[in-house]
C-alpha positions as protocol buffer text, in pm:
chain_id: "A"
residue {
  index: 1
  type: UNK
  ca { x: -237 y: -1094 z: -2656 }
}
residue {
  index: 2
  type: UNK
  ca { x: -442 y: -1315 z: -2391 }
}
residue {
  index: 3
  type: UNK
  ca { x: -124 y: -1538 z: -2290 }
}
residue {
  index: 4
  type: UNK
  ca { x: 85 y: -1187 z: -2277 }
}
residue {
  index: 5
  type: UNK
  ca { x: -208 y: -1094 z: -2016 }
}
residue {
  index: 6
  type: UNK
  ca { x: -217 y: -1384 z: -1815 }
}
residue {
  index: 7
  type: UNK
  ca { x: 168 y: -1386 z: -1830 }
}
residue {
  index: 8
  type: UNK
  ca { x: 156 y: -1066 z: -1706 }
}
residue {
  index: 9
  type: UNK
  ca { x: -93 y: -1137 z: -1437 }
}
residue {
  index: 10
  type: UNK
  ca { x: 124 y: -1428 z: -1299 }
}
residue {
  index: 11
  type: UNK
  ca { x: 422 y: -1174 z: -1262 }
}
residue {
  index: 12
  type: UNK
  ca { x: 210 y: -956 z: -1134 }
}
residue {
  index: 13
  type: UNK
  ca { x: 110 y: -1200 z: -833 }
}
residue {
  index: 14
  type: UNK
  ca { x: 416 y: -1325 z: -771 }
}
residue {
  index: 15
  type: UNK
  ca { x: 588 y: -967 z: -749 }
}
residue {
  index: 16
  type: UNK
  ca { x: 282 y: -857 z: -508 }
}
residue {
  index: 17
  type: UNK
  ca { x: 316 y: -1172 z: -286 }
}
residue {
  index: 18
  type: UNK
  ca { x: 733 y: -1111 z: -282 }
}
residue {
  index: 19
  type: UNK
  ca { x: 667 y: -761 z: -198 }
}
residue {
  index: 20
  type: UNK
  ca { x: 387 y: -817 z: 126 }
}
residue {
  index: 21
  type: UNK
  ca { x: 693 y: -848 z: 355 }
}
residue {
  index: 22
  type: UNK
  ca { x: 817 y: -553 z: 249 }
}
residue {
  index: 23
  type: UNK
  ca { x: 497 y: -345 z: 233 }
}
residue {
  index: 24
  type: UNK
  ca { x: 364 y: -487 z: 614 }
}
residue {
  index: 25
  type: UNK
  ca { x: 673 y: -306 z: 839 }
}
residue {
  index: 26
  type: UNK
  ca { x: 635 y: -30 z: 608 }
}
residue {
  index: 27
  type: UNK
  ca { x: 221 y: 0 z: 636 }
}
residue {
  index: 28
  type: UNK
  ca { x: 343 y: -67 z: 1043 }
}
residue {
  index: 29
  type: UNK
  ca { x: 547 y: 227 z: 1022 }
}
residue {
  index: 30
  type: UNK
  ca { x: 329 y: 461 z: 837 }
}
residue {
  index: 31
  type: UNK
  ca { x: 25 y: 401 z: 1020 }
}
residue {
  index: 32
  type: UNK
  ca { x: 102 y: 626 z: 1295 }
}
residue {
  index: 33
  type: UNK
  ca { x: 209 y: 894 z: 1056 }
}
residue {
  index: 34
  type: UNK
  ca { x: -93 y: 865 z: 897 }
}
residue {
  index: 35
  type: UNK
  ca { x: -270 y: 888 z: 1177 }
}
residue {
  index: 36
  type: UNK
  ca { x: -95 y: 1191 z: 1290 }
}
residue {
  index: 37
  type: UNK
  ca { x: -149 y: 1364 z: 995 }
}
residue {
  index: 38
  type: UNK
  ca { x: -525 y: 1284 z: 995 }
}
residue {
  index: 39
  type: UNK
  ca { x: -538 y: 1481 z: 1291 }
}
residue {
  index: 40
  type: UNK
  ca { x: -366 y: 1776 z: 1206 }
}
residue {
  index: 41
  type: UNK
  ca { x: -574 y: 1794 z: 877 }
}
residue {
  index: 42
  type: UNK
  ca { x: -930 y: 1758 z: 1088 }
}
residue {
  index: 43
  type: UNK
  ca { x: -788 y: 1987 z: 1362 }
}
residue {
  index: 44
  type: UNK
  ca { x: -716 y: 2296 z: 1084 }
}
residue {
  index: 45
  type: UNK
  ca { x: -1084 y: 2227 z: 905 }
}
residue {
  index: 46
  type: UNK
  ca { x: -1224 y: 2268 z: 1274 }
}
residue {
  index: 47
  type: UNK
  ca { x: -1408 y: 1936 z: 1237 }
}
């Protein structure tokens, strides 16, 4: 059970650290949309 969990950790790391130039354009692109949609959602509650 504990070396199934740290084997599973070390994926886990490695997959996360494969994936963060992936994730960065996409967080890039998103960002504005986000944004966007922020203000839409504070403009209709009249905040």
């Amino acid at each position: 059970m504990d070396l199934n969990i740290k084997y599973g950790a070390i994926v886990n790391m490695a997959d996360y650290s494969a994936m963060w130039p992936v994730f960065i354009p996409l967080i890039v692109g998103l960002a504005p949309g986000l944004v966007y949609w922020f203000a839409i959602t504070a403009r209709r509650t009249g905040k």
